[in-house]
Amino acid sequence: MEQRLTLITLGVSDLKQSRAFYEQKFGWTPLPVNSDDIVFYPLNGGMQLALFPDHALAEDAQVDSIGSGFKKFSLAYNTRSEKEVDEVVADLEKKGVTILKRPQKVFWGGYSSYVADPDNNLWEIAFNPYLIPD
Amino acid sequence: MEQRLTLITLGVSDLKQSRAFYEQKFGWTPLPVNSDDIVFYPLNGGMQLALFPDHALAEDAQVDSIGSGFKKFSLAYNTRSEKEVDEVVADLEKKGVTILKRPQKVFWGGYSSYVADPDNNLWEIAFNPYLIPD
């Protein structure tokens, strides 16, 4: 298998609420699709983030839909400077987004903060000197 | 915020077991790093997949580490043909990977299967005529 990822799907509890988060707080624009049941956001590298109702995702994968608590994954939005971390997090906080960890220096040499989406999916907003976006 | 994702981190229960999965079953090669606590796999578009112990991820994000059941997200590996889905899934099955859903035509026009990593993270192996890798 190639080292490749095409799609990350978040199984959400309320699609309308999650769309509002990604479009109004993050400011992202979805792809036009003819469905009220799924939304796709095009990202870097031909990848997409999809929002899909959690029960529909479980049904599609043929797994039990019951789950609670920490979901044991995080997504990261890396910035080009520490200052940009502060700016992004301040803007999200102003828009009412839950800040889980305020921007701070971390042991591996970066500067990092965590925020939560409406389903408590973790987004790390970080400056990583070893992983700077183009 | 740009429509960009730099890193997906999976909080795993046993880093050695997860490394074995991604390196021996998927056949992926990690980046060289000087740490026994984290592994990075470079993917398309400058993105990376990281494996990190689940308790360490919770601690880093300053959230409770308790969680169980369905994690409400999936990752997708898209192929260039339906035949390639069959081949990838057959190869994974031969290597002992749990097949959650056998390759089959799905309502949206694709051909899809789901497999599980050692922490029951969902990987969809799919041919999607609307999302074919370069």
CSV table of C-alpha atoms in Angstrom, one decimal:
chain,number,residue,atom,x,y,z
A,1,MET,CA,0.0,0.0,0.0
A,2,GLU,CA,1.2,3.5,-0.8
A,3,GLN,CA,1.7,5.9,2.1
A,4,ARG,CA,-1.5,7.8,1.2
A,5,LEU,CA,-4.6,9.0,2.8
A,6,THR,CA,-7.5,10.3,0.8
A,7,LEU,CA,-10.3,11.0,3.2
A,8,ILE,CA,-10.9,11.5,6.9
A,9,THR,CA,-14.5,11.1,7.9
A,10,LEU,CA,-15.7,12.5,11.2
A,11,GLY,CA,-18.9,10.8,12.5
A,12,VAL,CA,-20.8,13.7,13.9
A,13,SER,CA,-23.8,13.9,16.2
A,14,ASP,CA,-25.4,16.9,14.4
A,15,LEU,CA,-24.3,17.6,10.9
A,16,LYS,CA,-25.8,21.1,10.8
A,17,GLN,CA,-23.9,22.0,14.0
A,18,SER,CA,-20.6,20.6,12.7
A,19,ARG,CA,-21.0,22.4,9.3
A,20,ALA,CA,-21.5,25.6,11.2
A,21,PHE,CA,-18.3,25.0,13.1
A,22,TYR,CA,-16.1,24.2,10.1
A,23,GLU,CA,-17.6,26.9,7.9
A,24,GLN,CA,-18.1,29.7,10.4
A,25,LYS,CA,-15.3,29.1,13.0
A,26,PHE,CA,-12.6,27.6,10.7
A,27,GLY,CA,-14.0,29.5,7.7
A,28,TRP,CA,-13.8,26.5,5.4
A,29,THR,CA,-15.7,26.1,2.1
A,30,PRO,CA,-17.3,22.7,1.3
A,31,LEU,CA,-17.4,21.0,-2.1
A,32,PRO,CA,-20.8,21.3,-3.8
A,33,VAL,CA,-22.5,17.9,-3.4
A,34,ASN,CA,-26.1,16.9,-3.9
A,35,SER,CA,-26.7,15.5,-0.5
A,36,ASP,CA,-27.9,16.7,2.9
A,37,ASP,CA,-26.3,13.8,4.6
A,38,ILE,CA,-22.6,14.4,4.0
A,39,VAL,CA,-20.2,17.3,3.5
A,40,PHE,CA,-16.7,17.3,2.1
A,41,TYR,CA,-14.0,19.9,2.6
A,42,PRO,CA,-11.1,19.7,0.1
A,43,LEU,CA,-7.7,19.9,1.9
A,44,ASN,CA,-4.0,19.7,0.9
A,45,GLY,CA,-2.6,16.9,-1.2
A,46,GLY,CA,-5.9,15.8,-2.7
A,47,MET,CA,-7.2,14.9,0.7
A,48,GLN,CA,-10.7,15.7,2.0
A,49,LEU,CA,-12.3,15.9,5.4
A,50,ALA,CA,-15.9,14.6,5.4
A,51,LEU,CA,-18.6,15.1,8.0
A,52,PHE,CA,-21.1,12.3,8.1
A,53,PRO,CA,-23.7,11.3,10.8
A,54,ASP,CA,-22.0,9.0,13.4
A,55,HIS,CA,-24.8,6.3,13.2
A,56,ALA,CA,-24.5,6.3,9.4
A,57,LEU,CA,-20.7,5.9,9.6
A,58,ALA,CA,-21.1,2.9,12.0
A,59,GLU,CA,-23.7,1.4,9.7
A,60,ASP,CA,-21.4,1.9,6.6
A,61,ALA,CA,-18.5,0.2,8.4
A,62,GLN,CA,-20.8,-2.5,9.9
A,63,VAL,CA,-19.7,-1.8,13.4
A,64,ASP,CA,-21.5,-1.0,16.7
A,65,SER,CA,-22.3,2.7,16.9
A,66,ILE,CA,-22.0,2.9,20.7
A,67,GLY,CA,-19.0,4.8,22.0
A,68,SER,CA,-18.2,7.5,24.6
A,69,GLY,CA,-15.4,9.6,26.0
A,70,PHE,CA,-12.0,10.2,24.6
A,71,LYS,CA,-11.8,9.2,20.9
A,72,LYS,CA,-8.0,8.7,20.9
A,73,PHE,CA,-7.1,10.7,17.9
A,74,SER,CA,-6.3,14.3,17.1
A,75,LEU,CA,-6.0,16.4,14.0
A,76,ALA,CA,-3.4,19.1,13.7
A,77,TYR,CA,-3.3,22.5,11.9
A,78,ASN,CA,0.2,23.6,11.7
A,79,THR,CA,1.2,27.3,11.3
A,80,ARG,CA,4.2,29.1,10.0
A,81,SER,CA,5.1,30.8,13.3
A,82,GLU,CA,4.3,30.9,17.0
A,83,LYS,CA,2.6,34.2,16.5
A,84,GLU,CA,0.2,32.6,14.1
A,85,VAL,CA,-0.8,30.0,16.7
A,86,ASP,CA,-1.7,32.9,19.1
A,87,GLU,CA,-3.7,34.6,16.3
A,88,VAL,CA,-5.6,31.6,15.2
A,89,VAL,CA,-6.5,30.5,18.7
A,90,ALA,CA,-7.5,34.1,19.7
A,91,ASP,CA,-9.8,34.3,16.7
A,92,LEU,CA,-11.4,30.9,17.5
A,93,GLU,CA,-11.9,31.9,21.1
A,94,LYS,CA,-13.6,35.1,20.1
A,95,LYS,CA,-15.9,33.0,18.0
A,96,GLY,CA,-16.8,30.9,21.0
A,97,VAL,CA,-14.7,27.8,20.3
A,98,THR,CA,-13.7,25.7,23.3
A,99,ILE,CA,-10.0,26.1,24.0
A,100,LEU,CA,-8.7,23.0,25.8
A,101,LYS,CA,-5.0,24.0,26.1
A,102,ARG,CA,-3.8,27.6,25.7
A,103,PRO,CA,-0.8,28.2,23.4
A,104,GLN,CA,2.4,27.2,25.1
A,105,LYS,CA,5.9,26.0,24.5
A,106,VAL,CA,6.1,22.2,24.5
A,107,PHE,CA,9.0,19.9,25.3
A,108,TRP,CA,9.6,18.8,21.7
A,109,GLY,CA,10.5,22.3,20.7
A,110,GLY,CA,7.1,23.5,19.3
A,111,TYR,CA,4.4,25.8,20.4
A,112,SER,CA,1.0,24.3,20.7
A,113,SER,CA,-2.6,24.6,21.7
A,114,TYR,CA,-5.7,22.4,21.5
A,115,VAL,CA,-9.3,23.3,20.7
A,116,ALA,CA,-12.4,21.1,20.4
A,117,ASP,CA,-15.0,20.9,17.7
A,118,PRO,CA,-18.7,20.4,18.7
A,119,ASP,CA,-18.2,16.6,19.1
A,120,ASN,CA,-15.0,17.1,21.2
A,121,ASN,CA,-12.8,16.1,18.3
A,122,LEU,CA,-9.3,17.5,19.1
A,123,TRP,CA,-7.6,20.0,16.9
A,124,GLU,CA,-4.1,20.9,17.8
A,125,ILE,CA,-3.1,24.3,16.5
A,126,ALA,CA,0.7,24.2,16.5
A,127,PHE,CA,3.9,25.7,15.3
A,128,ASN,CA,6.3,22.8,14.7
A,129,PRO,CA,9.8,23.9,13.6
A,130,TYR,CA,10.2,20.4,12.0
A,131,LEU,CA,6.9,20.5,10.1
A,132,ILE,CA,6.2,23.9,8.6
A,133,PRO,CA,3.6,24.1,5.8
A,134,ASP,CA,4.7,25.2,2.3
B,1,MET,CA,-7.7,29.3,8.5
B,2,GLU,CA,-6.5,27.6,5.3
B,3,GLN,CA,-8.1,24.3,4.3
B,4,ARG,CA,-5.2,22.3,5.5
B,5,LEU,CA,-4.3,19.3,7.7
B,6,THR,CA,-0.7,18.6,8.7
B,7,LEU,CA,-0.9,15.7,11.1
B,8,ILE,CA,-3.3,13.0,12.2
B,9,THR,CA,-2.3,11.4,15.5
B,10,LEU,CA,-3.8,8.1,16.5
B,11,GLY,CA,-3.6,7.5,20.3
B,12,VAL,CA,-2.7,3.9,20.5
B,13,SER,CA,-2.9,1.3,23.3
B,14,ASP,CA,0.4,-0.4,22.4
B,15,LEU,CA,2.9,1.5,20.2
B,16,LYS,CA,4.9,-1.6,19.3
B,17,GLN,CA,1.7,-3.5,18.2
B,18,SER,CA,0.5,-0.5,16.1
B,19,ARG,CA,4.0,0.0,14.5
B,20,ALA,CA,3.9,-3.7,13.5
B,21,PHE,CA,0.5,-3.2,11.9
B,22,TYR,CA,1.4,-0.1,9.8
B,23,GLU,CA,4.8,-1.4,8.9
B,24,GLN,CA,4.2,-5.1,8.3
B,25,LYS,CA,0.5,-5.1,7.2
B,26,PHE,CA,0.3,-1.8,5.4
B,27,GLY,CA,4.0,-1.9,4.5
B,28,TRP,CA,4.6,1.7,5.4
B,29,THR,CA,8.0,3.2,6.3
B,30,PRO,CA,8.3,5.6,9.2
B,31,LEU,CA,10.4,8.8,9.4
B,32,PRO,CA,13.7,8.4,11.3
B,33,VAL,CA,13.1,10.0,14.7
B,34,ASN,CA,15.0,9.9,18.0
B,35,SER,CA,12.1,8.7,20.1
B,36,ASP,CA,10.6,5.4,21.3
B,37,ASP,CA,7.4,7.2,22.2
B,38,ILE,CA,6.2,8.4,18.8
B,39,VAL,CA,6.3,7.3,15.2
B,40,PHE,CA,5.5,9.4,12.0
B,41,TYR,CA,4.6,8.1,8.6
B,42,PRO,CA,4.9,10.7,5.8
B,43,LEU,CA,1.8,10.7,3.5
B,44,ASN,CA,0.6,12.7,0.5
B,45,GLY,CA,0.4,16.5,0.5
B,46,GLY,CA,3.0,17.1,3.2
B,47,MET,CA,0.8,15.3,5.8
B,48,GLN,CA,1.9,12.8,8.3
B,49,LEU,CA,0.2,10.0,10.3
B,50,ALA,CA,1.5,9.8,13.9
B,51,LEU,CA,1.2,6.9,16.4
B,52,PHE,CA,1.4,8.1,20.0
B,53,PRO,CA,0.3,6.4,23.2
B,54,ASP,CA,-3.3,7.2,24.0
B,55,HIS,CA,-2.6,8.4,27.6
B,56,ALA,CA,0.2,10.6,26.3
B,57,LEU,CA,-2.2,12.2,23.7
B,58,ALA,CA,-4.8,12.8,26.4
B,59,GLU,CA,-2.2,14.4,28.6
B,60,ASP,CA,-0.9,16.6,25.8
B,61,ALA,CA,-4.4,17.8,25.0
B,62,GLN,CA,-5.2,18.2,28.7
B,63,VAL,CA,-8.3,16.0,28.4
B,64,ASP,CA,-9.6,12.9,30.2
B,65,SER,CA,-8.1,9.7,28.8
B,66,ILE,CA,-11.2,7.6,29.4
B,67,GLY,CA,-13.0,6.4,26.4
B,68,SER,CA,-14.5,3.3,24.9
B,69,GLY,CA,-16.3,1.8,22.0
B,70,PHE,CA,-16.9,3.4,18.6
B,71,LYS,CA,-14.5,6.3,18.0
B,72,LYS,CA,-16.6,8.0,15.3
B,73,PHE,CA,-14.1,8.6,12.7
B,74,SER,CA,-12.6,6.7,9.7
B,75,LEU,CA,-9.6,7.0,7.5
B,76,ALA,CA,-9.8,6.1,3.8
B,77,TYR,CA,-7.3,4.6,1.4
B,78,ASN,CA,-8.7,5.1,-2.1
B,79,THR,CA,-7.6,3.0,-5.0
B,80,ARG,CA,-7.5,3.4,-8.7
B,81,SER,CA,-9.9,0.6,-9.5
B,82,GLU,CA,-12.4,-1.9,-8.0
B,83,LYS,CA,-9.9,-4.7,-8.7
B,84,GLU,CA,-7.3,-2.9,-6.6
B,85,VAL,CA,-9.7,-2.9,-3.6
B,86,ASP,CA,-10.1,-6.6,-3.9
B,87,GLU,CA,-6.3,-7.1,-4.1
B,88,VAL,CA,-5.5,-4.8,-1.1
B,89,VAL,CA,-8.1,-6.4,1.1
B,90,ALA,CA,-7.1,-9.9,0.1
B,91,ASP,CA,-3.5,-9.1,0.9
B,92,LEU,CA,-4.5,-7.6,4.3
B,93,GLU,CA,-6.7,-10.6,5.1
B,94,LYS,CA,-3.8,-13.0,4.3
B,95,LYS,CA,-1.7,-11.1,6.8
B,96,GLY,CA,-4.3,-11.5,9.5
B,97,VAL,CA,-6.0,-8.1,9.4
B,98,THR,CA,-9.6,-7.9,10.6
B,99,ILE,CA,-12.0,-7.4,7.7
B,100,LEU,CA,-15.0,-5.6,9.0
B,101,LYS,CA,-16.9,-5.3,5.7
B,102,ARG,CA,-16.0,-7.2,2.5
B,103,PRO,CA,-15.6,-5.3,-0.7
B,104,GLN,CA,-18.9,-4.5,-2.2
B,105,LYS,CA,-20.7,-2.0,-4.4
B,106,VAL,CA,-22.1,0.9,-2.4
B,107,PHE,CA,-25.1,3.1,-3.0
B,108,TRP,CA,-23.1,6.2,-3.9
B,109,GLY,CA,-21.4,4.5,-6.9
B,110,GLY,CA,-18.3,3.3,-5.3
B,111,TYR,CA,-16.8,-0.1,-4.2
B,112,SER,CA,-15.8,-0.2,-0.6
B,113,SER,CA,-14.5,-2.4,2.3
B,114,TYR,CA,-13.5,-1.6,5.9
B,115,VAL,CA,-10.7,-3.1,7.9
B,116,ALA,CA,-9.6,-2.4,11.5
B,117,ASP,CA,-6.2,-1.6,12.9
B,118,PRO,CA,-5.2,-3.1,16.3
B,119,ASP,CA,-7.1,-0.3,18.2
B,120,ASN,CA,-10.2,-0.8,16.0
B,121,ASN,CA,-9.5,2.4,14.1
B,122,LEU,CA,-11.5,2.1,10.8
B,123,TRP,CA,-9.8,2.1,7.5
B,124,GLU,CA,-12.0,2.2,4.5
B,125,ILE,CA,-10.4,0.7,1.4
B,126,ALA,CA,-12.4,2.1,-1.5
B,127,PHE,CA,-12.7,2.8,-5.1
B,128,ASN,CA,-14.5,6.1,-5.5
B,129,PRO,CA,-15.0,7.2,-9.1
B,130,TYR,CA,-15.3,10.8,-7.9
B,131,LEU,CA,-12.0,10.7,-5.9
B,132,ILE,CA,-9.3,8.8,-7.8
B,133,PRO,CA,-5.7,9.3,-6.5
B,134,ASP,CA,-3.2,10.9,-9.0
